[in-house]
Coordinates of C-alpha atoms in Angstrom, one line a residue:
Q1 CA 17.9 -129.0 -58.8
E2 CA 21.7 -128.8 -59.4
I3 CA 21.0 -127.3 -62.8
S4 CA 18.7 -124.7 -61.3
I5 CA 21.3 -123.7 -58.7
R6 CA 24.0 -123.4 -61.4
A7 CA 21.7 -121.3 -63.6
A8 CA 20.9 -119.1 -60.7
L9 CA 24.6 -118.5 -60.0
G10 CA 25.0 -117.3 -63.6
A11 CA 26.1 -120.4 -65.5
G12 CA 24.9 -120.3 -69.1
R13 CA 23.1 -123.1 -70.9
A14 CA 26.2 -123.9 -73.1
R15 CA 28.4 -124.3 -70.0
I16 CA 25.9 -126.5 -68.2
A17 CA 25.5 -128.6 -71.4
R18 CA 29.3 -129.0 -71.7
E19 CA 29.6 -130.2 -68.1
L20 CA 26.8 -132.8 -68.5
L21 CA 28.2 -134.1 -71.9
L22 CA 31.7 -134.2 -70.4
E23 CA 30.6 -136.4 -67.5
S24 CA 28.8 -138.7 -69.8
V25 CA 31.6 -139.0 -72.3
V26 CA 34.2 -139.7 -69.6
L27 CA 32.0 -142.5 -68.2
G28 CA 31.6 -143.9 -71.8
L29 CA 35.4 -143.8 -72.4
I30 CA 36.2 -145.5 -69.0
G31 CA 33.7 -148.2 -70.0
G32 CA 35.4 -148.6 -73.4
V33 CA 38.9 -148.9 -71.8
L34 CA 37.7 -151.5 -69.4
G35 CA 35.9 -153.3 -72.2
V36 CA 39.1 -153.4 -74.3
G37 CA 41.0 -154.9 -71.4
V38 CA 38.4 -157.6 -70.8
A39 CA 38.2 -158.3 -74.5
A40 CA 42.0 -158.7 -74.9
A41 CA 42.0 -161.3 -72.1
A42 CA 38.9 -163.1 -73.3
L43 CA 40.2 -163.2 -76.9
R44 CA 43.4 -165.1 -75.9
L45 CA 41.2 -167.6 -74.2
L46 CA 38.8 -168.0 -77.1
V47 CA 41.6 -168.4 -79.7
S48 CA 43.3 -171.0 -77.5
I49 CA 40.1 -173.2 -77.3
G50 CA 38.8 -172.4 -80.8
P51 CA 38.3 -175.3 -83.2
A52 CA 41.1 -175.9 -85.7
S53 CA 38.5 -175.9 -88.5
L54 CA 37.7 -172.3 -87.9
P55 CA 39.1 -170.3 -90.8
R56 CA 42.1 -168.1 -90.0
L57 CA 41.8 -168.7 -86.3
S58 CA 45.4 -167.8 -85.7
E59 CA 44.9 -164.4 -87.3
I60 CA 42.2 -163.3 -84.9
S61 CA 43.5 -160.4 -82.7
L62 CA 42.6 -157.1 -81.2
D63 CA 44.1 -154.8 -83.8
T64 CA 44.1 -151.0 -84.1
R65 CA 40.8 -151.0 -86.0
S66 CA 39.1 -152.9 -83.2
V67 CA 40.4 -150.5 -80.6
A68 CA 39.5 -147.5 -82.7
F69 CA 36.0 -148.9 -83.2
T70 CA 35.6 -149.4 -79.5
F71 CA 36.8 -145.8 -78.8
A72 CA 34.3 -144.5 -81.4
I73 CA 31.4 -146.5 -79.9
S74 CA 32.3 -145.3 -76.4
L75 CA 32.5 -141.7 -77.5
F76 CA 29.2 -142.0 -79.4
S77 CA 27.5 -143.6 -76.5
G78 CA 28.7 -140.9 -74.1
L79 CA 27.5 -138.1 -76.5
L80 CA 24.2 -139.8 -77.3
F81 CA 23.1 -140.6 -73.7
G82 CA 24.5 -137.4 -72.4
S83 CA 22.7 -135.3 -75.0
L84 CA 19.2 -136.6 -74.0
P85 CA 19.1 -135.2 -70.5
T86 CA 21.1 -132.1 -71.7
W87 CA 18.4 -131.3 -74.3
K88 CA 15.5 -132.0 -72.0
Y89 CA 16.7 -130.2 -68.9
V90 CA 18.9 -127.5 -70.2
F91 CA 17.4 -126.3 -73.5
R92 CA 13.8 -127.3 -73.2
Q93 CA 12.9 -126.6 -69.6
R94 CA 13.6 -123.8 -67.2
S95 CA 13.7 -125.3 -63.7
T96 CA 12.4 -123.3 -60.8
L97 CA 15.1 -122.9 -58.2
L98 CA 14.2 -124.8 -55.0
D99 CA 10.5 -124.7 -55.7
G100 CA 10.0 -127.7 -53.4
S101 CA 9.2 -130.0 -56.2
V102 CA 12.0 -132.3 -55.3
R103 CA 10.5 -133.0 -51.9
T104 CA 6.9 -133.4 -53.0
T105 CA 6.8 -135.1 -56.4
S106 CA 7.8 -138.5 -57.5
I107 CA 9.9 -139.3 -60.4
S108 CA 8.3 -138.1 -63.6
R109 CA 6.4 -140.8 -65.5
E110 CA 8.6 -140.3 -68.6
R111 CA 11.8 -140.9 -66.6
H112 CA 10.3 -143.8 -64.7
R113 CA 9.0 -145.4 -68.0
A114 CA 12.4 -145.0 -69.7
R115 CA 14.2 -146.8 -66.9
N116 CA 11.6 -149.5 -66.8
V117 CA 11.9 -150.1 -70.5
L118 CA 15.7 -150.5 -70.2
V119 CA 15.3 -153.0 -67.3
V120 CA 12.8 -155.1 -69.2
T121 CA 15.0 -155.1 -72.3
Q122 CA 18.0 -156.2 -70.3
V123 CA 16.1 -159.0 -68.6
A124 CA 14.6 -160.2 -72.0
M125 CA 18.1 -160.2 -73.6
A126 CA 19.6 -162.0 -70.6
L127 CA 16.9 -164.7 -70.8
V128 CA 17.4 -165.3 -74.5
L129 CA 21.1 -165.8 -74.2
L130 CA 20.8 -167.9 -71.0
V131 CA 18.3 -170.2 -72.7
C132 CA 20.6 -170.6 -75.7
A133 CA 23.6 -171.3 -73.5
L134 CA 21.6 -173.9 -71.5
L135 CA 20.5 -175.5 -74.7
M136 CA 24.1 -175.9 -75.7
V137 CA 25.1 -177.2 -72.3
R138 CA 22.4 -179.9 -72.6
T139 CA 23.5 -180.6 -76.2
F140 CA 27.1 -181.1 -75.0
A141 CA 25.9 -183.4 -72.3
A142 CA 23.8 -185.4 -74.7
L143 CA 26.7 -185.8 -77.1
H144 CA 28.9 -187.2 -74.3
N145 CA 26.3 -189.8 -73.6
V146 CA 26.3 -191.1 -77.2
D147 CA 28.1 -194.3 -77.9
P148 CA 30.5 -193.4 -80.8
G149 CA 30.9 -197.0 -82.0
F150 CA 34.4 -197.4 -80.6
S151 CA 35.8 -197.7 -77.1
D152 CA 38.8 -196.8 -75.0
A153 CA 39.6 -193.8 -77.3
S154 CA 42.5 -192.6 -75.1
H155 CA 44.3 -195.9 -75.7
I156 CA 43.9 -196.0 -79.5
Q157 CA 46.8 -194.5 -81.5
T158 CA 46.2 -193.6 -85.1
V159 CA 48.8 -192.9 -87.8
S160 CA 48.4 -192.6 -91.6
T161 CA 50.7 -193.5 -94.5
W162 CA 50.6 -193.2 -98.2
I163 CA 52.1 -195.7 -100.8
P164 CA 52.4 -193.9 -104.2
D165 CA 52.4 -195.6 -107.5
Q166 CA 56.0 -194.6 -108.1
L167 CA 57.1 -196.5 -105.0
I168 CA 55.0 -199.7 -105.4
S169 CA 52.9 -200.1 -108.6
N170 CA 51.5 -203.5 -108.0
S171 CA 48.2 -203.3 -106.0
E172 CA 48.6 -206.7 -104.3
M173 CA 52.1 -205.6 -103.1
V174 CA 50.6 -202.5 -101.7
T175 CA 48.3 -204.6 -99.5
R176 CA 51.1 -207.0 -98.6
T177 CA 53.3 -204.0 -97.5
E178 CA 50.5 -202.7 -95.4
N179 CA 50.0 -206.2 -93.9
D180 CA 53.8 -206.3 -93.1
I181 CA 53.5 -202.9 -91.4
T182 CA 50.6 -204.2 -89.4
D183 CA 52.6 -207.1 -88.1
K184 CA 55.6 -204.9 -87.2
L185 CA 53.4 -202.5 -85.3
A186 CA 51.7 -205.4 -83.5
G187 CA 55.2 -206.4 -82.3
I188 CA 55.8 -203.1 -80.4
P189 CA 55.8 -203.7 -76.7
G190 CA 52.4 -202.8 -75.1
V191 CA 50.4 -203.1 -78.4
T192 CA 47.5 -205.5 -78.1
S193 CA 45.9 -205.2 -81.5
V194 CA 46.4 -203.4 -84.9
G195 CA 44.3 -202.8 -88.0
F196 CA 44.0 -200.3 -90.7
A197 CA 41.3 -198.7 -92.8
R198 CA 41.0 -196.1 -95.5
A199 CA 39.4 -193.7 -92.9
V200 CA 38.9 -193.9 -89.2
P201 CA 35.8 -192.4 -87.6
M202 CA 35.6 -188.6 -87.2
D203 CA 39.0 -188.0 -88.8
G204 CA 37.6 -185.4 -91.2
N205 CA 38.6 -187.3 -94.4
Q206 CA 36.0 -187.1 -97.2
P207 CA 33.8 -190.2 -97.1
N208 CA 33.2 -192.5 -100.1
W209 CA 29.6 -192.8 -101.0
D210 CA 28.0 -195.0 -103.7
S211 CA 24.9 -197.0 -104.5
L212 CA 24.5 -200.5 -103.1
Y213 CA 22.3 -203.1 -104.8
L214 CA 20.7 -205.9 -102.7
K215 CA 20.3 -209.3 -104.4
G216 CA 16.7 -210.2 -105.0
K217 CA 15.4 -206.6 -104.7
D218 CA 13.8 -205.0 -107.8
Y219 CA 14.7 -201.3 -108.0
G220 CA 12.8 -200.7 -111.3
A221 CA 13.9 -197.4 -112.9
T222 CA 15.2 -195.9 -109.7
E223 CA 18.7 -196.1 -108.3
P224 CA 19.3 -197.7 -104.9
P225 CA 20.1 -195.4 -102.0
I226 CA 23.8 -194.4 -101.5
R227 CA 25.8 -195.8 -98.7
F228 CA 29.0 -194.9 -96.9
F229 CA 31.9 -197.1 -98.0
N230 CA 35.1 -197.9 -96.1
Y231 CA 37.9 -200.4 -96.8
I232 CA 39.3 -202.2 -93.8
S233 CA 41.8 -204.9 -92.8
P234 CA 41.3 -207.8 -90.5
G235 CA 41.6 -206.7 -86.9
F236 CA 40.5 -203.1 -87.5
F237 CA 37.3 -203.6 -85.5
H238 CA 39.2 -205.2 -82.6
A239 CA 41.7 -202.4 -82.5
M240 CA 39.0 -199.8 -82.5
G241 CA 36.8 -201.6 -79.9
T242 CA 33.9 -201.8 -82.4
R243 CA 31.7 -204.8 -81.7
L244 CA 30.6 -207.4 -84.3
V245 CA 27.0 -208.0 -83.4
A246 CA 26.7 -210.9 -85.9
G247 CA 28.9 -213.0 -88.1
R248 CA 32.7 -212.7 -88.2
D249 CA 35.6 -210.4 -89.2
F250 CA 37.7 -210.6 -92.4
T251 CA 40.7 -212.8 -92.4
W252 CA 43.9 -212.3 -94.4
S253 CA 42.9 -215.5 -96.3
D254 CA 39.8 -213.7 -97.4
I255 CA 41.8 -210.7 -98.5
Y256 CA 44.5 -212.5 -100.6
S257 CA 42.0 -215.0 -102.1
L258 CA 39.8 -212.1 -103.1
R259 CA 36.8 -213.9 -101.5
P260 CA 33.6 -211.9 -102.4
S261 CA 32.8 -210.9 -98.9
V262 CA 31.6 -207.8 -97.1
I263 CA 30.7 -206.5 -93.6
V264 CA 27.8 -204.1 -93.1
S265 CA 26.7 -201.8 -90.3
E266 CA 23.9 -202.8 -87.9
N267 CA 21.5 -200.0 -89.1
L268 CA 22.0 -201.0 -92.8
A269 CA 21.3 -204.7 -91.8
R270 CA 18.1 -203.7 -90.0
E271 CA 17.0 -201.4 -92.8
S272 CA 17.6 -204.0 -95.5
W273 CA 16.8 -207.4 -93.9
G274 CA 15.1 -206.6 -90.6
S275 CA 17.9 -207.7 -88.2
A276 CA 21.6 -208.2 -87.9
Q277 CA 21.4 -211.9 -87.9
A278 CA 19.2 -212.0 -90.9
A279 CA 21.8 -210.1 -92.9
I280 CA 24.4 -212.9 -92.7
G281 CA 24.7 -214.8 -96.0
K282 CA 22.8 -212.1 -98.0
Q283 CA 24.5 -210.7 -101.1
V284 CA 25.2 -207.1 -102.2
R285 CA 27.2 -205.3 -104.9
E286 CA 28.2 -201.8 -106.0
F287 CA 27.7 -202.1 -109.7
S288 CA 25.7 -204.4 -112.0
S289 CA 29.0 -205.6 -113.6
M290 CA 30.5 -206.4 -110.2
P291 CA 30.1 -210.0 -108.7
W292 CA 27.8 -210.4 -105.8
Q293 CA 29.5 -210.1 -102.4
E294 CA 28.4 -212.2 -99.4
V295 CA 27.7 -210.5 -96.1
I296 CA 29.9 -212.3 -93.5
G297 CA 29.5 -209.9 -90.6
V298 CA 27.5 -207.1 -89.1
A299 CA 29.3 -204.3 -87.1
E300 CA 27.8 -202.0 -84.5
D301 CA 26.8 -198.5 -85.8
V302 CA 29.7 -196.0 -85.8
H303 CA 29.4 -192.2 -85.7
T304 CA 31.8 -191.9 -88.6
L305 CA 30.9 -188.2 -89.4
G306 CA 30.8 -186.9 -85.8
L307 CA 28.7 -187.4 -82.7
D308 CA 26.2 -184.7 -83.8
E309 CA 25.7 -186.3 -87.2
K310 CA 23.3 -189.2 -88.1
V311 CA 25.0 -192.6 -88.1
P312 CA 25.5 -193.5 -91.8
A313 CA 24.6 -196.9 -93.2
T314 CA 28.0 -198.3 -93.9
V315 CA 29.5 -201.0 -96.1
Y316 CA 33.0 -202.3 -95.1
W317 CA 34.8 -203.8 -98.1
P318 CA 38.0 -205.8 -97.7
A319 CA 41.3 -203.9 -97.9
M320 CA 41.9 -205.5 -101.4
V321 CA 39.1 -206.2 -103.8
R322 CA 38.6 -206.9 -107.5
N323 CA 38.6 -203.5 -109.3
P324 CA 34.9 -202.7 -109.9
Y325 CA 35.7 -199.7 -112.1
D326 CA 38.3 -201.0 -114.6
P327 CA 39.6 -204.5 -115.2
Q328 CA 43.1 -203.1 -115.7
P329 CA 44.5 -203.4 -113.1
A330 CA 42.3 -206.3 -111.9
I331 CA 43.0 -205.6 -108.2
M332 CA 42.3 -202.4 -106.3
A333 CA 44.0 -201.6 -103.0
S334 CA 43.8 -198.7 -100.6
R335 CA 47.1 -196.7 -101.0
F336 CA 46.2 -194.2 -98.3
V337 CA 45.4 -196.0 -95.0
T338 CA 45.2 -195.1 -91.3
F339 CA 46.4 -197.6 -88.8
A340 CA 44.6 -198.0 -85.5
I341 CA 46.9 -199.3 -82.7
H342 CA 45.4 -200.2 -79.4
T343 CA 48.0 -199.7 -76.6
N344 CA 48.3 -198.2 -73.2
R345 CA 51.2 -196.2 -74.6
A346 CA 49.0 -194.2 -77.0
G347 CA 50.1 -190.5 -77.3
T348 CA 53.7 -191.0 -76.0
A349 CA 56.8 -189.8 -77.9
S350 CA 58.5 -193.2 -77.4
L351 CA 55.6 -195.0 -79.2
Q352 CA 55.8 -192.6 -82.1
S353 CA 59.5 -193.3 -82.4
E354 CA 58.9 -197.0 -82.4
M355 CA 56.1 -196.7 -84.9
Q356 CA 58.5 -194.9 -87.3
Q357 CA 61.1 -197.6 -86.8
A358 CA 58.5 -200.3 -87.5
V359 CA 57.3 -198.7 -90.7
S360 CA 60.9 -197.9 -91.9
S361 CA 61.9 -201.6 -91.3
V362 CA 59.3 -202.5 -94.0
N363 CA 60.0 -199.6 -96.4
A364 CA 62.2 -196.7 -95.4
S365 CA 60.6 -194.4 -97.9
L366 CA 57.2 -194.4 -96.2
P367 CA 56.5 -191.4 -94.0
L368 CA 54.1 -191.2 -91.1
A369 CA 51.3 -188.6 -91.0
S370 CA 48.4 -187.5 -88.8
V371 CA 49.8 -189.0 -85.7
Q372 CA 47.1 -188.6 -83.1
T373 CA 45.0 -190.6 -80.6
M374 CA 41.3 -191.3 -81.1
Q375 CA 40.7 -189.2 -78.0
E376 CA 42.1 -186.2 -79.8
I377 CA 40.0 -187.0 -82.9
Y378 CA 37.0 -187.4 -80.6
G379 CA 37.6 -184.0 -79.0
K380 CA 38.0 -182.3 -82.3
S381 CA 34.6 -183.6 -83.4
L382 CA 33.1 -181.7 -80.4
A383 CA 35.1 -178.6 -81.0
R384 CA 32.3 -176.7 -82.8
T385 CA 29.8 -177.4 -80.1
S386 CA 32.1 -176.6 -77.2
F387 CA 33.3 -173.4 -78.9
T388 CA 29.7 -172.3 -79.5
L389 CA 28.9 -173.2 -75.9
V390 CA 31.7 -171.0 -74.6
M391 CA 30.7 -168.0 -76.8
L392 CA 27.1 -168.2 -75.7
G393 CA 28.1 -168.7 -72.1
I394 CA 30.2 -165.5 -72.1
A395 CA 27.4 -163.6 -73.8
A396 CA 24.8 -165.0 -71.4
A397 CA 26.9 -164.2 -68.3
M398 CA 27.4 -160.6 -69.5
A399 CA 23.7 -160.2 -70.2
L400 CA 22.8 -161.6 -66.8
A401 CA 25.2 -159.2 -65.1
L402 CA 23.8 -156.3 -67.0
G403 CA 20.3 -157.3 -66.1
I404 CA 21.2 -157.6 -62.4
I405 CA 23.1 -154.3 -62.5
G406 CA 20.1 -152.6 -64.1
I407 CA 17.6 -153.8 -61.6
Y408 CA 20.0 -153.0 -58.7
G409 CA 20.6 -149.5 -60.1
V410 CA 16.9 -148.7 -60.6
I411 CA 15.9 -149.9 -57.1
S412 CA 18.9 -148.2 -55.4
Y413 CA 18.1 -144.9 -57.2
A414 CA 14.4 -145.2 -56.3
V415 CA 15.3 -145.7 -52.6
S416 CA 17.6 -142.7 -52.6
Q417 CA 15.0 -140.5 -54.4
R418 CA 12.3 -141.5 -52.0
T419 CA 14.2 -141.2 -48.7
R420 CA 11.9 -138.4 -47.5
E421 CA 8.8 -140.4 -48.4
I422 CA 10.2 -143.4 -46.5
G423 CA 10.8 -141.3 -43.5
I424 CA 7.2 -140.1 -43.6
R425 CA 5.8 -143.6 -43.9
L426 CA 8.0 -144.8 -41.0
A427 CA 6.8 -141.9 -38.9
L428 CA 3.2 -142.8 -39.7
G429 CA 3.8 -146.4 -38.5
A430 CA 4.7 -148.2 -41.7
R431 CA 6.5 -151.5 -41.2
K432 CA 10.0 -151.9 -42.7
N433 CA 9.1 -155.2 -44.3
E434 CA 6.2 -153.5 -46.1
L435 CA 8.5 -150.7 -47.3
R436 CA 11.0 -153.3 -48.6
W437 CA 8.3 -155.1 -50.5
M438 CA 7.2 -151.7 -51.9
F439 CA 10.5 -151.6 -53.8
V440 CA 11.0 -155.3 -54.5
R441 CA 7.5 -155.7 -56.0
P442 CA 8.0 -153.4 -59.0
A443 CA 11.4 -155.0 -59.7
L444 CA 9.8 -158.4 -59.8
L445 CA 7.0 -157.1 -62.0
L446 CA 9.6 -155.7 -64.5
T447 CA 11.4 -159.0 -64.4
G448 CA 8.2 -160.8 -65.1
I449 CA 7.5 -158.7 -68.1
G450 CA 11.0 -159.1 -69.4
V451 CA 10.8 -162.9 -68.9
V452 CA 7.5 -163.1 -70.9
I453 CA 9.0 -161.1 -73.7
G454 CA 12.3 -163.0 -73.5
L455 CA 10.6 -166.4 -73.7
G456 CA 8.9 -165.5 -77.0
A457 CA 12.2 -164.3 -78.4
A458 CA 14.1 -167.3 -77.0
A459 CA 11.7 -169.7 -78.7
A460 CA 12.3 -168.0 -82.0
V461 CA 16.1 -168.0 -81.6
A462 CA 16.1 -171.6 -80.4
R463 CA 14.4 -172.8 -83.6
L464 CA 17.1 -171.1 -85.6
M465 CA 19.7 -173.0 -83.5
R466 CA 18.1 -176.3 -84.4
T467 CA 21.2 -177.4 -86.5
L468 CA 23.5 -176.9 -83.5
L469 CA 21.3 -179.0 -81.1
F470 CA 21.5 -182.7 -80.5
G471 CA 19.3 -185.0 -78.5
I472 CA 17.0 -182.2 -77.3
S473 CA 14.1 -180.1 -78.6
P474 CA 14.6 -176.4 -79.4
I475 CA 11.7 -175.8 -77.0
D476 CA 13.4 -177.8 -74.2
P477 CA 11.1 -177.7 -71.1
L478 CA 14.0 -177.7 -68.6
S479 CA 15.8 -174.8 -70.3
F480 CA 12.6 -172.7 -70.6
V481 CA 11.7 -173.3 -66.9
A482 CA 15.1 -173.2 -65.2
V483 CA 16.2 -169.9 -66.8
P484 CA 13.2 -167.8 -65.8
L485 CA 13.5 -169.1 -62.3
I486 CA 17.2 -168.1 -62.2
L487 CA 16.4 -164.7 -63.5
V488 CA 13.6 -164.1 -61.0
L489 CA 15.8 -165.2 -58.1
A490 CA 18.6 -163.0 -59.3
A491 CA 16.2 -160.1 -59.7
A492 CA 14.8 -160.7 -56.2
L493 CA 18.3 -160.6 -54.8
A494 CA 19.3 -157.5 -56.8
S495 CA 16.2 -155.6 -55.7
F496 CA 16.3 -156.8 -52.0
L497 CA 19.8 -155.5 -51.3
P498 CA 19.1 -151.8 -52.1
A499 CA 15.6 -152.1 -50.7
S500 CA 17.0 -153.3 -47.4
R501 CA 18.5 -149.8 -46.9
V502 CA 15.0 -148.6 -45.8
A503 CA 15.7 -150.3 -42.5
T504 CA 18.6 -147.9 -41.9
V505 CA 16.5 -144.8 -42.6
N506 CA 16.0 -142.6 -39.5
P507 CA 12.6 -140.8 -39.9
V508 CA 13.9 -137.6 -38.2
D509 CA 16.9 -137.4 -40.5
A510 CA 14.8 -138.2 -43.5
L511 CA 12.4 -135.4 -42.8
R512 CA 15.3 -133.0 -42.7
V513 CA 16.5 -133.9 -46.2
E514 CA 17.2 -130.8 -48.2

């Protein structure tokens, strides 16, 4: 109608088209400016919580190209969505000025269908992202319920050191030096237990894998399965809070006498001999040229590679062993080790200073590295999952907001366009609750269609996310029931608010519209 009036007053098609395009472009650019502002704030948050393993994390920023791209997209969106009505109503149709059609006809089927398609699409997209976000939330919760194989992580301080060949060439002296450092660290006030290992759980160091032969088992022409290897000192399990479910720990007498002994994980014991207790006294070795090693203990399973990874079957060798690779030298020791120190002072600067003094008192040339608590290591192991959760959560919240805005906008516009019809219905005795339901019902119908479409898409996307999930199925019943209910409730609220305006319509005033 506005276009008809302008045309009747002498405005040309080009002028009307410019006005419509200008309005659309201005709206698009305003949206782009607001989007850049929100993105700049969100980006700082995401970078601050992003996992350290994410490549070039510190270089992520909102640069000139990003802003230029946003400006171009905003401009393109304004031109695209402004050109559609411009082409339809300015260049393809000649509106009849005040022909009464506005009062008597409903919204054209084409316009009605276009808006409905947009609403259905928004609801479907929101459902997909909300389902993915809820799956990640449930994964995060499942990970937190997993026993990592160590306890009291906030009170376990870890610190690494390296003894190069140039400093100490004799392998036995390397182990004795590490033993002396252990004793010095144990003497620090507040320290209850100390041990060391080649690697502590979840520290990101590359694991050692190799085959393990079981005495009495015939492998034929095949190789035995590979196992995770670690080299530990006496007291390491105690410091880490890792339980021995059978047998005993190493002693320093075992270490220095090179007693052929070994400790295995509980899952390896069950797999190989049926139970943890049955493993005690059994014999294993890494190579056929290596003497058989007696299993003296079985430790509880440890999530060495991360909470979301399968627990590896693990063999714990003594910190010093006979060299299985080369008889020269005859003894092999771990030159890079990480000490685990159980203390209520973990993470404090004073403890770090005293640890440096303790190490320096044994050998002043040994530096400390990777000073961190097990709680920090534990948190880093969850970094990928938590970061993915945040990203999906932000996307899901935006999609839900767009879906609600879309439904609210459609119903609100429908109410404003049908004010005269509402007045007539009220004048003929229609109840206001019936009129509200007349607008809420199509909104719920559109939401239902979007939910059905979205559930199919969400099921497909969830299967692609299988590697990110832990402890739940990609087709998680709770997620696929809760999210549709949330969307339906949000849609009901978004449609009820504008539909409630029918209660304020005065039939007399409505009949005088236009």
